[in-house]
CSV table of C-alpha atoms and ligand atoms in Angstrom, one decimal:
chain,number,residue,atom,x,y,z
X,1,UNK,CA,0.0,0.0,0.0
X,2,UNK,CA,2.9,2.4,0.9
X,3,UNK,CA,4.2,2.0,-2.7
X,4,UNK,CA,0.8,2.9,-4.2
X,5,UNK,CA,0.1,5.9,-1.9
X,6,UNK,CA,2.2,8.5,-3.6
X,7,UNK,CA,1.0,7.8,-7.2
X,8,UNK,CA,-2.6,7.8,-5.9
X,9,UNK,CA,-2.1,11.1,-4.2
X,10,UNK,CA,-0.7,12.6,-7.4
X,11,UNK,CA,-3.6,11.1,-9.5
X,12,UNK,CA,-6.3,12.6,-7.3
X,13,UNK,CA,-4.4,16.0,-7.2
X,14,UNK,CA,-4.3,15.8,-11.0
X,15,UNK,CA,-8.1,15.1,-11.1
X,16,UNK,CA,-8.8,17.9,-8.6
X,17,UNK,CA,-7.2,20.4,-11.0
X,18,UNK,CA,-9.0,19.2,-14.1
X,19,UNK,CA,-11.0,22.2,-15.4
X,20,UNK,CA,-13.2,20.1,-17.7
X,21,UNK,CA,-14.2,17.7,-14.9
X,22,UNK,CA,-14.8,20.6,-12.5
X,23,UNK,CA,-17.1,22.2,-15.1
X,24,UNK,CA,-18.9,19.0,-15.8
X,25,UNK,CA,-19.3,18.2,-12.1
X,26,UNK,CA,-21.4,21.4,-11.6
X,27,UNK,CA,-24.1,19.8,-13.8
X,28,UNK,CA,-24.0,16.5,-11.9
X,29,UNK,CA,-25.5,15.6,-8.6
X,30,UNK,CA,-22.9,14.7,-6.0
X,31,UNK,CA,-21.2,11.6,-7.3
X,32,UNK,CA,-18.7,8.9,-6.2
X,33,UNK,CA,-19.8,9.1,-2.6
X,34,UNK,CA,-19.2,12.8,-2.4
X,35,UNK,CA,-22.5,13.3,-0.5
X,36,UNK,CA,-20.7,11.7,2.5
X,37,UNK,CA,-18.4,14.7,2.8
X,38,UNK,CA,-20.2,17.6,1.0
X,39,UNK,CA,-23.6,18.8,2.3
X,40,UNK,CA,-25.3,19.3,-1.1
X,41,UNK,CA,-25.1,21.9,-3.8
X,42,UNK,CA,-27.1,24.7,-2.3
X,43,UNK,CA,-27.8,26.5,1.0
X,44,UNK,CA,-31.1,24.7,1.7
X,45,UNK,CA,-29.4,21.2,1.6
X,46,UNK,CA,-26.5,22.5,3.7
X,47,UNK,CA,-28.9,23.9,6.4
X,48,UNK,CA,-30.7,20.5,6.5
X,49,UNK,CA,-27.4,18.8,7.2
X,50,UNK,CA,-26.4,21.3,9.9
X,51,UNK,CA,-29.8,20.8,11.6
X,52,UNK,CA,-29.2,17.1,11.6
X,53,UNK,CA,-25.7,17.5,13.1
X,54,UNK,CA,-27.0,20.0,15.7
X,55,UNK,CA,-29.5,17.4,16.8
X,56,UNK,CA,-26.6,15.1,17.6
X,57,UNK,CA,-24.9,17.8,19.7
X,58,UNK,CA,-22.4,19.0,17.1
X,59,UNK,CA,-22.1,22.6,16.1
X,60,UNK,CA,-21.0,23.6,12.6
X,61,UNK,CA,-19.2,26.0,10.4
X,62,UNK,CA,-20.4,26.3,6.8
X,63,UNK,CA,-18.1,26.8,3.9
X,64,UNK,CA,-19.4,27.7,0.5
X,65,UNK,CA,-17.0,25.8,-1.9
X,66,UNK,CA,-15.4,27.8,-4.6
X,67,UNK,CA,-12.3,28.1,-6.6
X,68,UNK,CA,-9.9,31.0,-6.9
X,69,UNK,CA,-11.6,34.0,-8.6
X,70,UNK,CA,-9.9,36.5,-10.9
X,71,UNK,CA,-12.8,38.9,-11.7
X,72,UNK,CA,-14.5,41.5,-9.4
X,73,UNK,CA,-17.8,40.2,-10.6
X,74,UNK,CA,-17.2,36.7,-9.4
X,75,UNK,CA,-15.7,38.0,-6.1
X,76,UNK,CA,-18.8,40.1,-5.5
X,77,UNK,CA,-21.1,37.2,-6.3
X,78,UNK,CA,-19.1,35.0,-3.7
X,79,UNK,CA,-19.5,37.8,-1.1
X,80,UNK,CA,-23.2,38.0,-1.7
X,81,UNK,CA,-23.4,34.2,-1.3
X,82,UNK,CA,-21.6,34.4,2.1
X,83,UNK,CA,-24.1,37.0,3.2
X,84,UNK,CA,-27.0,34.8,2.0
X,85,UNK,CA,-25.5,31.9,4.0
X,86,UNK,CA,-25.4,34.0,7.1
X,87,UNK,CA,-29.0,35.1,6.5
X,88,UNK,CA,-30.0,31.4,6.1
X,89,UNK,CA,-28.2,30.4,9.3
X,90,UNK,CA,-30.0,33.2,11.3
X,91,UNK,CA,-33.4,32.4,9.8
X,92,UNK,CA,-33.2,28.7,10.5
X,93,UNK,CA,-31.7,29.2,14.0
X,94,UNK,CA,-29.0,26.6,13.6
X,95,UNK,CA,-25.9,26.6,15.7
X,96,UNK,CA,-23.4,27.4,13.0
X,97,UNK,CA,-20.9,30.0,12.0
X,98,UNK,CA,-19.2,30.8,8.6
X,99,UNK,CA,-15.8,29.9,7.2
X,100,UNK,CA,-14.5,31.9,4.2
X,101,UNK,CA,-11.5,31.8,1.8
X,102,UNK,CA,-10.4,35.3,0.9
X,103,UNK,CA,-9.1,34.2,-2.6
X,104,UNK,CA,-12.7,33.7,-3.4
X,105,UNK,CA,-13.5,37.2,-2.2
X,106,UNK,CA,-11.0,39.1,-4.3
X,107,UNK,CA,-7.7,38.8,-2.4
X,108,UNK,CA,-5.8,38.2,-5.7
X,109,UNK,CA,-7.5,41.2,-7.3
X,110,UNK,CA,-6.8,43.9,-4.7
X,111,UNK,CA,-6.4,43.9,-0.9
X,112,UNK,CA,-8.6,47.0,-0.5
X,113,UNK,CA,-11.4,45.4,-2.6
X,114,UNK,CA,-11.2,42.1,-0.6
X,115,UNK,CA,-11.2,44.1,2.7
X,116,UNK,CA,-14.4,45.8,1.6
X,117,UNK,CA,-16.0,42.5,0.9
X,118,UNK,CA,-14.9,41.1,4.2
X,119,UNK,CA,-16.2,44.1,6.0
X,120,UNK,CA,-19.7,43.5,4.6
X,121,UNK,CA,-19.6,39.8,5.5
X,122,UNK,CA,-18.3,40.4,9.1
X,123,UNK,CA,-20.7,43.2,9.7
X,124,UNK,CA,-23.6,40.9,8.6
X,125,UNK,CA,-22.3,38.3,11.0
X,126,UNK,CA,-22.1,40.8,13.8
X,127,UNK,CA,-25.7,41.9,13.2
X,128,UNK,CA,-26.7,38.3,13.7
X,129,UNK,CA,-24.3,37.8,16.7
X,130,UNK,CA,-22.4,35.3,14.6
X,131,UNK,CA,-18.7,34.7,13.8
X,132,UNK,CA,-16.5,34.5,10.7
X,133,UNK,CA,-13.5,32.3,10.4
X,134,UNK,CA,-11.0,33.2,7.7
X,135,UNK,CA,-9.5,29.9,6.4
X,136,UNK,CA,-5.7,30.1,5.8
X,137,UNK,CA,-4.6,29.3,2.3
X,138,UNK,CA,-1.0,28.9,0.9
X,139,UNK,CA,2.0,30.7,2.3
X,140,UNK,CA,1.9,33.4,-0.4
X,141,UNK,CA,-1.4,34.6,1.0
X,142,UNK,CA,-0.5,34.2,4.7
X,143,UNK,CA,0.8,37.7,5.5
X,144,UNK,CA,-1.9,39.3,3.4
X,145,UNK,CA,-4.5,37.4,5.3
X,146,UNK,CA,-3.0,38.4,8.7
X,147,UNK,CA,-2.8,42.1,7.5
X,148,UNK,CA,-6.5,42.1,6.6
X,149,UNK,CA,-7.4,40.4,9.8
X,150,UNK,CA,-5.6,43.1,11.8
X,151,UNK,CA,-7.6,45.8,10.1
X,152,UNK,CA,-10.9,43.9,10.6
X,153,UNK,CA,-10.0,43.3,14.3
X,154,UNK,CA,-9.8,47.1,14.9
X,155,UNK,CA,-13.5,47.3,13.8
X,156,UNK,CA,-14.9,43.9,14.8
X,157,UNK,CA,-14.4,41.2,17.5
X,158,UNK,CA,-16.3,38.5,15.7
X,159,UNK,CA,-13.6,37.4,13.2
X,160,UNK,CA,-10.6,35.1,13.5
X,161,UNK,CA,-8.3,33.1,11.3
X,162,UNK,CA,-6.3,29.9,11.1
X,163,UNK,CA,-2.6,29.3,12.0
X,164,UNK,CA,-0.7,26.4,10.3
X,165,UNK,CA,1.8,24.5,12.5
X,166,UNK,CA,3.9,23.5,9.5
X,167,UNK,CA,5.0,27.1,9.0
X,168,UNK,CA,8.2,28.3,10.8
X,169,UNK,CA,6.4,31.6,11.5
X,170,UNK,CA,3.5,29.9,13.4
X,171,UNK,CA,5.1,30.3,16.8
X,172,UNK,CA,5.6,34.1,16.4
X,173,UNK,CA,2.1,34.5,14.9
X,174,UNK,CA,0.6,32.9,18.0
X,175,UNK,CA,2.6,35.3,20.1
X,176,UNK,CA,1.2,38.2,18.1
X,177,UNK,CA,-2.4,37.0,18.1
X,178,UNK,CA,-2.9,36.5,21.8
X,179,UNK,CA,-6.6,37.0,22.7
X,180,UNK,CA,-7.8,36.3,19.1
X,181,UNK,CA,-10.0,33.2,18.5
X,182,UNK,CA,-7.8,31.0,16.3
X,183,UNK,CA,-8.3,27.7,14.6
X,184,UNK,CA,-5.0,25.7,14.7
X,185,UNK,CA,-4.2,23.1,12.1
X,186,UNK,CA,-1.2,21.2,10.8
X,187,UNK,CA,-1.4,22.8,7.4
X,188,UNK,CA,-2.7,21.5,4.1
X,189,UNK,CA,-0.6,23.0,1.3
X,190,UNK,CA,2.7,21.9,-0.3
X,191,UNK,CA,5.1,24.5,1.1
X,192,UNK,CA,8.8,25.1,0.5
X,193,UNK,CA,11.4,23.9,3.0
X,194,UNK,CA,12.4,27.6,3.2
X,195,UNK,CA,9.2,28.4,5.1
X,196,UNK,CA,7.8,25.1,6.4
X,197,UNK,CA,8.7,22.0,8.3
X,198,UNK,CA,8.7,19.0,6.0
X,199,UNK,CA,8.9,16.1,8.5
X,200,UNK,CA,5.6,14.9,10.0
X,201,UNK,CA,7.2,14.7,13.5
X,202,UNK,CA,8.4,18.3,13.4
X,203,UNK,CA,4.9,19.4,12.3
X,204,UNK,CA,3.2,17.4,15.0
X,205,UNK,CA,5.6,18.8,17.7
X,206,UNK,CA,5.0,22.4,16.6
X,207,UNK,CA,1.3,21.7,16.4
X,208,UNK,CA,1.2,20.7,20.1
X,209,UNK,CA,3.5,23.6,20.9
X,210,UNK,CA,1.2,26.3,19.4
X,211,UNK,CA,-1.9,24.7,20.8
X,212,UNK,CA,-0.5,24.7,24.3
X,213,UNK,CA,0.8,28.3,23.9
X,214,UNK,CA,-2.5,29.7,22.7
X,215,UNK,CA,-4.5,27.8,25.4
X,216,UNK,CA,-2.1,29.0,28.2
X,217,UNK,CA,-2.5,32.6,27.0
X,218,UNK,CA,-6.2,32.2,27.8
X,219,UNK,CA,-7.3,32.6,24.2
X,220,UNK,CA,-10.1,30.7,22.6
X,221,UNK,CA,-8.6,27.8,20.6
X,222,UNK,CA,-10.2,25.6,18.0
X,223,UNK,CA,-8.1,22.5,17.5
X,224,UNK,CA,-8.9,21.2,14.0
X,225,UNK,CA,-7.5,17.7,13.4
X,226,UNK,CA,-8.6,14.2,12.8
X,227,UNK,CA,-5.5,13.0,14.7
X,228,UNK,CA,-6.7,11.0,17.8
X,229,UNK,CA,-3.2,11.2,19.4
X,230,UNK,CA,-3.2,15.0,19.2
X,231,UNK,CA,-6.7,15.1,20.6
X,232,UNK,CA,-5.8,12.9,23.5
X,233,UNK,CA,-2.8,15.1,24.3
X,234,UNK,CA,-4.9,18.2,24.3
X,235,UNK,CA,-7.5,16.7,26.6
X,236,UNK,CA,-4.7,15.7,29.0
X,237,UNK,CA,-3.0,19.1,28.8
X,238,UNK,CA,-6.3,21.0,29.4
X,239,UNK,CA,-7.1,18.9,32.4
X,240,UNK,CA,-3.7,19.2,33.9
X,241,UNK,CA,-3.7,23.0,33.5
X,242,UNK,CA,-7.4,23.6,34.6
X,243,UNK,CA,-8.3,24.9,31.1
X,244,UNK,CA,-12.1,24.9,30.9
X,245,UNK,CA,-13.9,23.1,28.2
X,246,UNK,CA,-15.5,26.4,27.3
X,247,UNK,CA,-12.1,27.9,26.2
X,248,UNK,CA,-11.6,25.4,23.4
X,249,UNK,CA,-13.3,23.3,20.8
X,250,UNK,CA,-12.3,20.5,18.5
X,251,UNK,CA,-13.1,20.7,14.8
X,252,UNK,CA,-13.3,18.0,12.1
X,253,UNK,CA,-14.5,17.9,8.5
X,254,UNK,CA,-18.0,16.7,7.7
X,255,UNK,CA,-18.1,13.0,7.3
X,256,UNK,CA,-14.6,12.2,8.7
X,257,UNK,CA,-14.2,10.2,11.9
X,258,UNK,CA,-17.8,10.5,12.8
X,259,UNK,CA,-17.5,8.0,15.6
X,260,UNK,CA,-14.8,10.1,17.2
X,261,UNK,CA,-16.8,13.3,16.8
X,262,UNK,CA,-19.8,11.8,18.6
X,263,UNK,CA,-17.6,10.2,21.3
X,264,UNK,CA,-16.1,13.7,22.1
X,265,UNK,CA,-19.5,15.2,22.2
X,266,UNK,CA,-20.4,12.5,24.7
X,267,UNK,CA,-17.4,13.6,26.8
X,268,UNK,CA,-18.8,17.1,27.1
X,269,UNK,CA,-16.4,18.7,24.5
X,270,UNK,CA,-17.6,21.2,21.9
X,271,UNK,CA,-17.1,19.7,18.4
X,272,UNK,CA,-17.5,22.0,15.4
X,273,UNK,CA,-18.0,20.2,12.1
X,274,UNK,CA,-16.7,22.0,9.0
X,275,UNK,CA,-19.5,21.5,6.5
X,276,UNK,CA,-18.6,22.3,2.8
X,277,UNK,CA,-21.4,22.8,0.3
X,278,UNK,CA,-21.9,24.2,-3.2
X,279,UNK,CA,-21.6,23.5,-6.9
X,280,UNK,CA,-17.8,23.4,-6.7
X,281,UNK,CA,-17.8,20.2,-4.7
X,282,UNK,CA,-15.6,18.2,-7.2
X,283,UNK,CA,-12.2,19.8,-6.5
X,284,UNK,CA,-12.8,19.7,-2.7
X,285,UNK,CA,-13.7,16.0,-2.9
X,286,UNK,CA,-10.7,15.0,-5.0
X,287,UNK,CA,-8.3,16.9,-2.7
X,288,UNK,CA,-9.7,14.9,0.3
X,289,UNK,CA,-9.1,11.7,-1.6
X,290,UNK,CA,-5.5,12.9,-2.5
X,291,UNK,CA,-4.9,13.7,1.2
X,292,UNK,CA,-5.8,10.3,2.4
X,293,UNK,CA,-6.0,7.6,-0.3
X,294,UNK,CA,-7.5,5.3,2.3
X,295,UNK,CA,-10.7,7.3,1.8
X,296,UNK,CA,-11.1,6.0,-1.7
X,297,UNK,CA,-12.6,2.7,-0.7
X,298,UNK,CA,-15.3,4.4,1.3
X,299,UNK,CA,-16.0,6.8,-1.5
X,300,UNK,CA,-16.4,4.0,-4.0
X,301,UNK,CA,-18.8,2.2,-1.7
X,302,UNK,CA,-20.4,5.5,-0.8
X,303,UNK,CA,-19.9,4.5,2.9
X,304,UNK,CA,-17.4,5.1,5.6
X,305,UNK,CA,-16.6,1.7,6.9
X,306,UNK,CA,-17.1,1.2,10.6
X,307,UNK,CA,-18.1,4.9,10.9
X,308,UNK,CA,-21.6,5.9,11.8
X,309,UNK,CA,-23.1,8.3,9.3
X,310,UNK,CA,-24.2,10.7,12.1
S,1,LIG,P1,-3.0,13.8,9.8
S,1,LIG,O1,-3.5,13.8,8.4
S,1,LIG,O2,-1.7,14.3,10.2
S,1,LIG,O3,-3.2,12.4,10.4
S,1,LIG,C1,-2.7,12.0,11.7
S,1,LIG,C2,-3.2,10.6,12.1
S,1,LIG,O4,-4.6,10.8,12.4
S,1,LIG,C3,-3.2,9.6,10.9
S,1,LIG,O5,-2.0,9.0,10.8
S,1,LIG,C4,-4.3,8.6,11.4
S,1,LIG,O6,-3.9,7.8,12.4
S,1,LIG,C5,-5.4,9.6,12.0
S,1,LIG,N1,-6.3,10.0,11.0
S,1,LIG,C6,-6.3,11.2,10.2
S,1,LIG,N2,-7.4,11.2,9.4
S,1,LIG,C7,-8.1,10.1,9.6
S,1,LIG,C8,-9.3,9.6,9.1
S,1,LIG,N3,-10.0,10.2,8.2
S,1,LIG,N4,-9.8,8.4,9.6
S,1,LIG,C9,-9.1,7.7,10.5
S,1,LIG,N5,-7.9,8.1,11.1
S,1,LIG,C10,-7.4,9.3,10.6
S,1,LIG,N6,-5.6,23.5,6.5
S,1,LIG,C11,-5.1,24.7,6.1
S,1,LIG,O7,-4.0,24.8,5.6
S,1,LIG,N7,-5.9,25.8,6.2
S,1,LIG,C12,-7.2,25.8,6.8
S,1,LIG,O8,-7.8,26.8,6.9
S,1,LIG,C13,-7.6,24.5,7.3
S,1,LIG,N8,-8.9,24.3,7.9
S,1,LIG,C14,-9.2,23.1,8.4
S,1,LIG,C15,-10.4,23.0,9.1
S,1,LIG,C16,-10.8,21.8,9.7
S,1,LIG,C17,-12.1,21.6,10.4
S,1,LIG,C18,-9.9,20.6,9.6
S,1,LIG,C19,-10.2,19.3,10.2
S,1,LIG,C20,-8.7,20.8,8.9
S,1,LIG,C21,-8.4,22.0,8.3
S,1,LIG,N9,-7.2,22.1,7.5
S,1,LIG,C22,-6.8,23.4,7.1
S,1,LIG,C23,-6.4,20.9,7.1
S,1,LIG,C24,-5.3,20.6,8.0
S,1,LIG,O9,-4.3,21.5,7.9
S,1,LIG,C25,-4.7,19.2,7.8
S,1,LIG,O10,-4.2,19.1,6.5
S,1,LIG,C26,-5.7,18.0,7.8
S,1,LIG,O11,-6.6,18.2,8.9
S,1,LIG,C27,-4.9,16.7,8.0
S,1,LIG,O12,-4.2,16.7,9.2
S,1,LIG,P2,-4.8,16.0,10.6
S,1,LIG,O13,-4.3,16.9,11.7
S,1,LIG,O14,-6.2,15.8,10.5
S,1,LIG,O15,-4.1,14.6,10.8
């Protein structure tokens, strides 16, 4: 299996980038088991899924899937869709916030334009007493993202971002972002050895380091991982340091490790499920298969073996 893993990863990454497949997939329903990990193509289906998860004691964050945009028109459309999603969350009364990617909202067009779009989204969330999480993308966008966050934080307190443990700069960023609600992750992009740890052990060590640091500074911490060993360490650390369960939450992707999600809920922890939805489901789905080729068998069967489907 080890020998096959790398070519399979490359194969699914290749598929995820196929423009013609992406285009065709917009016309299809969710195929190949994608409905296990994507909550439908529109807001209505996503809200239904969130309601179901809320009933199980899980809270959520909705992510409207989209690809990089390079026109103002597309970025404004994506902004409007985020606002519509916040409206739908408020109208339905579900326990759910919003995650956004700023490259969808014009970050590659102009910082000022993207900031304006973000202001509208975060203001709408504020009006509804809700929260916006800015996903962290590749290293190229990291400083830009933090700069925009800093401006938004002068005006709003209902916005936070993500710090990636694989980046050398993560430790300093955590230092600078004391008091800000952060989601902490290992990091999902392929980054250069000039800026990021390449060894799994180094990433894991730094992940625990930044989690502990942010928790000890009293800041709200969202630990987003499917790694049961990390989760066990965090639980131990929180107990040993009298960190209340209200100061942190675990986050996992929709459809992944559902047994573990429900087990943690049973233990009194907050679990936020990251729920992607939208027409651009194909690229997201292929990237998940590339990340963990073991997921292929469940996708082909349309089932996650041994995992409850919520
Ligand atoms: P990792 O993949 O390192 O796995 C560690 C171990 O956990 C495995 O060896 C296995 O034992 C177990 N495991 C993992 N997945 C499993 C599964 N499906 N079933 C069974 N066992 C499993 N990245 C980013 O760069 N920017 C972002 O904004 C975000 N946002 C984000 C939100 C949420 C909610 C999550 C869960 C993740 C992200 N990420 C992200 C992705 C993140 O950076 C990272 O790439 C993935 O979560 C994979 O790393 P893990 O920590 O989950 O474990």
